[in-house]
Amino acid sequence: IPVTVQASDYSGFKTRMINSGIINKSGIDFMLNLEPFTSESIRWHSGFIISKLIKQEVDKVAYGTSQLVVQTQWWNGTPEMVIEVGHQWGELYGSGMKVNSSGEPLLDNNGFYVTDTKKYYGSVLPKLTGGVQNSIQIFNSLSFNINLDYQVGGKFFSLSDMWGTFSGLTERTAALNDKGNPVRDPVADGGGVHVIGVDATLGTPVEYYVEAQDYFHYLYNNRIYNGNVYDASYLKLRELSIDYSIPLNKLKLEGIISDATITLFAQNPWMIYASQRNFDPSELSYISGEQAQFPGVRSFGMNIKVVF
């Protein structure tokens, strides 16, 4: 991937474009074609594709460095995609909550998370990708085509979720706490966000109820982005179509028309599964995540094809 780096001032240019390095990549693709059911009137064909990336190790970066930031969505420590010699391509690093050896978050004496400026969130690359294609033909005149695709694993950072949470627009900012009260209610009235962790100084378990606005503003102001990084796994019905071949012989049109077909179709009709419902992991605007992108588009239509 070409990346932009700073150029020396004496060159007369501010930046230059270079190759991001050499990557040692290996993987496996598996394809299976089946006919689950066949008769004189019905024929069902299925195709399965599974792809697994085994290794994508960075052997070399740009001259004079062992690490490059390929993509940053914002600033202030937001998760960015980094490539580093000896590591896998596509690692996501950013600021987040600091945890102890047991994975418990460290809290200060006000109930706020302690910041870790170099947190590893995982890889933007999925463990598995693939799809399923089904074609069912009935009486040579009616056919159904059903195409699904999926992805298992991978991480992405959502800038929209970060800003929405800071501004009090996301669902979590208006949720109920474990007492059954709105988190936006004052702590004195049973509201607030319940925070559980370990005291950063003493190492003892602690818990607090924190005013909602203070809590969500603190997450942004102190660069705690754990809640804005999501799993990119999904299962999606990508396309659905129904084709009907008009019986020209019954209509006594075979001498005038050689073929006539009516097709009803739907594209992106159903997101069957995603880790969260606000974004489509299959249509992310950035390699490392989502940056104020538009919602996915679901379309329906009809085609009429006539061949003379």
mmCIF file with all atom_site columns, N, CA, C and O in Angstrom, residues 172-194 209:
data_model
loop_
_atom_site.group_PDB
_atom_site.id
_atom_site.type_symbol
_atom_site.label_atom_id
_atom_site.label_alt_id
_atom_site.label_comp_id
_atom_site.label_asym_id
_atom_site.label_entity_id
_atom_site.label_seq_id
_atom_site.pdbx_PDB_ins_code
_atom_site.Cartn_x
_atom_site.Cartn_y
_atom_site.Cartn_z
_atom_site.occupancy
_atom_site.B_iso_or_equiv
_atom_site.pdbx_formal_charge
_atom_site.auth_seq_id
_atom_site.auth_comp_id
_atom_site.auth_asym_id
_atom_site.auth_atom_id
_atom_site.pdbx_PDB_model_num
ATOM 1  N N  . ARG A 1 172 ? -26.233 4.009  24.605 1.00 0.00 ? 172 ARG A N  1
ATOM 2  C CA . ARG A 1 172 ? -25.653 3.755  25.921 1.00 0.00 ? 172 ARG A CA 1
ATOM 3  C C  . ARG A 1 172 ? -25.719 4.973  26.834 1.00 0.00 ? 172 ARG A C  1
ATOM 4  O O  . ARG A 1 172 ? -25.710 4.844  28.059 1.00 0.00 ? 172 ARG A O  1
ATOM 5  N N  . THR A 1 173 ? -25.759 6.176  26.259 1.00 0.00 ? 173 THR A N  1
ATOM 6  C CA . THR A 1 173 ? -25.786 7.394  27.077 1.00 0.00 ? 173 THR A CA 1
ATOM 7  C C  . THR A 1 173 ? -27.161 7.660  27.669 1.00 0.00 ? 173 THR A C  1
ATOM 8  O O  . THR A 1 173 ? -27.316 8.577  28.482 1.00 0.00 ? 173 THR A O  1
ATOM 9  N N  . ALA A 1 174 ? -28.165 6.879  27.255 1.00 0.00 ? 174 ALA A N  1
ATOM 10 C CA . ALA A 1 174 ? -29.523 7.050  27.795 1.00 0.00 ? 174 ALA A CA 1
ATOM 11 C C  . ALA A 1 174 ? -30.064 5.730  28.334 1.00 0.00 ? 174 ALA A C  1
ATOM 12 O O  . ALA A 1 174 ? -31.274 5.550  28.450 1.00 0.00 ? 174 ALA A O  1
ATOM 13 N N  . ALA A 1 175 ? -29.154 4.801  28.662 1.00 0.00 ? 175 ALA A N  1
ATOM 14 C CA . ALA A 1 175 ? -29.558 3.476  29.126 1.00 0.00 ? 175 ALA A CA 1
ATOM 15 C C  . ALA A 1 175 ? -29.932 3.494  30.609 1.00 0.00 ? 175 ALA A C  1
ATOM 16 O O  . ALA A 1 175 ? -29.833 4.530  31.279 1.00 0.00 ? 175 ALA A O  1
ATOM 17 N N  . LEU A 1 176 ? -30.355 2.345  31.100 1.00 0.00 ? 176 LEU A N  1
ATOM 18 C CA . LEU A 1 176 ? -30.622 2.169  32.520 1.00 0.00 ? 176 LEU A CA 1
ATOM 19 C C  . LEU A 1 176 ? -29.399 1.533  33.171 1.00 0.00 ? 176 LEU A C  1
ATOM 20 O O  . LEU A 1 176 ? -28.742 0.670  32.584 1.00 0.00 ? 176 LEU A O  1
ATOM 21 N N  . ASN A 1 177 ? -29.086 1.942  34.388 1.00 0.00 ? 177 ASN A N  1
ATOM 22 C CA . ASN A 1 177 ? -27.977 1.315  35.102 1.00 0.00 ? 177 ASN A CA 1
ATOM 23 C C  . ASN A 1 177 ? -28.459 0.054  35.815 1.00 0.00 ? 177 ASN A C  1
ATOM 24 O O  . ASN A 1 177 ? -29.616 -0.360 35.667 1.00 0.00 ? 177 ASN A O  1
ATOM 25 N N  . ASP A 1 178 ? -27.588 -0.580 36.585 1.00 0.00 ? 178 ASP A N  1
ATOM 26 C CA . ASP A 1 178 ? -27.940 -1.843 37.230 1.00 0.00 ? 178 ASP A CA 1
ATOM 27 C C  . ASP A 1 178 ? -28.980 -1.672 38.336 1.00 0.00 ? 178 ASP A C  1
ATOM 28 O O  . ASP A 1 178 ? -29.517 -2.665 38.843 1.00 0.00 ? 178 ASP A O  1
ATOM 29 N N  . LYS A 1 179 ? -29.276 -0.446 38.709 1.00 0.00 ? 179 LYS A N  1
ATOM 30 C CA . LYS A 1 179 ? -30.341 -0.178 39.676 1.00 0.00 ? 179 LYS A CA 1
ATOM 31 C C  . LYS A 1 179 ? -31.702 -0.034 39.002 1.00 0.00 ? 179 LYS A C  1
ATOM 32 O O  . LYS A 1 179 ? -32.723 0.103  39.673 1.00 0.00 ? 179 LYS A O  1
ATOM 33 N N  . GLY A 1 180 ? -31.683 -0.032 37.650 1.00 0.00 ? 180 GLY A N  1
ATOM 34 C CA . GLY A 1 180 ? -32.921 0.154  36.914 1.00 0.00 ? 180 GLY A CA 1
ATOM 35 C C  . GLY A 1 180 ? -33.284 1.611  36.699 1.00 0.00 ? 180 GLY A C  1
ATOM 36 O O  . GLY A 1 180 ? -34.388 1.926  36.266 1.00 0.00 ? 180 GLY A O  1
ATOM 37 N N  . ASN A 1 181 ? -32.344 2.521  36.985 1.00 0.00 ? 181 ASN A N  1
ATOM 38 C CA . ASN A 1 181 ? -32.576 3.949  36.825 1.00 0.00 ? 181 ASN A CA 1
ATOM 39 C C  . ASN A 1 181 ? -31.808 4.481  35.621 1.00 0.00 ? 181 ASN A C  1
ATOM 40 O O  . ASN A 1 181 ? -30.749 3.951  35.259 1.00 0.00 ? 181 ASN A O  1
ATOM 41 N N  . PRO A 1 182 ? -32.330 5.533  34.985 1.00 0.00 ? 182 PRO A N  1
ATOM 42 C CA . PRO A 1 182 ? -31.593 6.122  33.858 1.00 0.00 ? 182 PRO A CA 1
ATOM 43 C C  . PRO A 1 182 ? -30.220 6.615  34.299 1.00 0.00 ? 182 PRO A C  1
ATOM 44 O O  . PRO A 1 182 ? -30.081 7.240  35.354 1.00 0.00 ? 182 PRO A O  1
ATOM 45 N N  . VAL A 1 183 ? -29.193 6.325  33.491 1.00 0.00 ? 183 VAL A N  1
ATOM 46 C CA . VAL A 1 183 ? -27.848 6.756  33.851 1.00 0.00 ? 183 VAL A CA 1
ATOM 47 C C  . VAL A 1 183 ? -27.751 8.277  33.875 1.00 0.00 ? 183 VAL A C  1
ATOM 48 O O  . VAL A 1 183 ? -26.860 8.831  34.538 1.00 0.00 ? 183 VAL A O  1
ATOM 49 N N  . ARG A 1 184 ? -28.665 8.948  33.175 1.00 0.00 ? 184 ARG A N  1
ATOM 50 C CA . ARG A 1 184 ? -28.625 10.417 33.146 1.00 0.00 ? 184 ARG A CA 1
ATOM 51 C C  . ARG A 1 184 ? -29.152 11.057 34.423 1.00 0.00 ? 184 ARG A C  1
ATOM 52 O O  . ARG A 1 184 ? -28.951 12.253 34.642 1.00 0.00 ? 184 ARG A O  1
ATOM 53 N N  . ASP A 1 185 ? -29.839 10.264 35.254 1.00 0.00 ? 185 ASP A N  1
ATOM 54 C CA . ASP A 1 185 ? -30.286 10.809 36.537 1.00 0.00 ? 185 ASP A CA 1
ATOM 55 C C  . ASP A 1 185 ? -29.071 11.072 37.427 1.00 0.00 ? 185 ASP A C  1
ATOM 56 O O  . ASP A 1 185 ? -28.047 10.386 37.317 1.00 0.00 ? 185 ASP A O  1
ATOM 57 N N  . PRO A 1 186 ? -29.161 12.047 38.333 1.00 0.00 ? 186 PRO A N  1
ATOM 58 C CA . PRO A 1 186 ? -28.044 12.306 39.252 1.00 0.00 ? 186 PRO A CA 1
ATOM 59 C C  . PRO A 1 186 ? -27.717 11.070 40.086 1.00 0.00 ? 186 PRO A C  1
ATOM 60 O O  . PRO A 1 186 ? -28.608 10.272 40.418 1.00 0.00 ? 186 PRO A O  1
ATOM 61 N N  . VAL A 1 187 ? -26.452 10.921 40.423 1.00 0.00 ? 187 VAL A N  1
ATOM 62 C CA . VAL A 1 187 ? -26.031 9.802  41.261 1.00 0.00 ? 187 VAL A CA 1
ATOM 63 C C  . VAL A 1 187 ? -26.776 9.821  42.590 1.00 0.00 ? 187 VAL A C  1
ATOM 64 O O  . VAL A 1 187 ? -27.153 8.770  43.120 1.00 0.00 ? 187 VAL A O  1
ATOM 65 N N  . ALA A 1 188 ? -27.027 11.012 43.117 1.00 0.00 ? 188 ALA A N  1
ATOM 66 C CA . ALA A 1 188 ? -27.736 11.140 44.395 1.00 0.00 ? 188 ALA A CA 1
ATOM 67 C C  . ALA A 1 188 ? -29.157 10.592 44.322 1.00 0.00 ? 188 ALA A C  1
ATOM 68 O O  . ALA A 1 188 ? -29.736 10.212 45.351 1.00 0.00 ? 188 ALA A O  1
ATOM 69 N N  . ASP A 1 189 ? -29.720 10.527 43.096 1.00 0.00 ? 189 ASP A N  1
ATOM 70 C CA . ASP A 1 189 ? -31.084 10.013 42.915 1.00 0.00 ? 189 ASP A CA 1
ATOM 71 C C  . ASP A 1 189 ? -31.095 8.584  42.387 1.00 0.00 ? 189 ASP A C  1
ATOM 72 O O  . ASP A 1 189 ? -32.129 8.098  41.910 1.00 0.00 ? 189 ASP A O  1
ATOM 73 N N  . GLY A 1 190 ? -29.956 7.895  42.428 1.00 0.00 ? 190 GLY A N  1
ATOM 74 C CA . GLY A 1 190 ? -29.892 6.503  41.970 1.00 0.00 ? 190 GLY A CA 1
ATOM 75 C C  . GLY A 1 190 ? -29.441 6.341  40.529 1.00 0.00 ? 190 GLY A C  1
ATOM 76 O O  . GLY A 1 190 ? -29.417 5.218  40.016 1.00 0.00 ? 190 GLY A O  1
ATOM 77 N N  . GLY A 1 191 ? -29.073 7.431  39.876 1.00 0.00 ? 191 GLY A N  1
ATOM 78 C CA . GLY A 1 191 ? -28.609 7.344  38.495 1.00 0.00 ? 191 GLY A CA 1
ATOM 79 C C  . GLY A 1 191 ? -27.105 7.189  38.426 1.00 0.00 ? 191 GLY A C  1
ATOM 80 O O  . GLY A 1 191 ? -26.453 6.747  39.367 1.00 0.00 ? 191 GLY A O  1
ATOM 81 N N  . GLY A 1 192 ? -26.539 7.559  37.289 1.00 0.00 ? 192 GLY A N  1
ATOM 82 C CA . GLY A 1 192 ? -25.102 7.460  37.088 1.00 0.00 ? 192 GLY A CA 1
ATOM 83 C C  . GLY A 1 192 ? -24.674 6.153  36.466 1.00 0.00 ? 192 GLY A C  1
ATOM 84 O O  . GLY A 1 192 ? -25.444 5.191  36.392 1.00 0.00 ? 192 GLY A O  1
ATOM 85 N N  . VAL A 1 193 ? -23.451 6.125  36.003 1.00 0.00 ? 193 VAL A N  1
ATOM 86 C CA . VAL A 1 193 ? -22.862 4.932  35.379 1.00 0.00 ? 193 VAL A CA 1
ATOM 87 C C  . VAL A 1 193 ? -22.091 4.155  36.432 1.00 0.00 ? 193 VAL A C  1
ATOM 88 O O  . VAL A 1 193 ? -21.269 4.713  37.158 1.00 0.00 ? 193 VAL A O  1
ATOM 89 N N  . HIS A 1 194 ? -22.360 2.849  36.504 1.00 0.00 ? 194 HIS A N  1
ATOM 90 C CA . HIS A 1 194 ? -21.694 1.995  37.477 1.00 0.00 ? 194 HIS A CA 1
ATOM 91 C C  . HIS A 1 194 ? -20.346 1.559  36.909 1.00 0.00 ? 194 HIS A C  1
ATOM 92 O O  . HIS A 1 194 ? -20.277 0.888  35.873 1.00 0.00 ? 194 HIS A O  1
ATOM 93 N N  . TYR A 1 209 ? -20.271 5.009  41.279 1.00 0.00 ? 209 TYR A N  1
ATOM 94 C CA . TYR A 1 209 ? -21.305 5.502  40.368 1.00 0.00 ? 209 TYR A CA 1
ATOM 95 C C  . TYR A 1 209 ? -20.884 6.909  39.960 1.00 0.00 ? 209 TYR A C  1
ATOM 96 O O  . TYR A 1 209 ? -20.652 7.769  40.809 1.00 0.00 ? 209 TYR A O  1
#
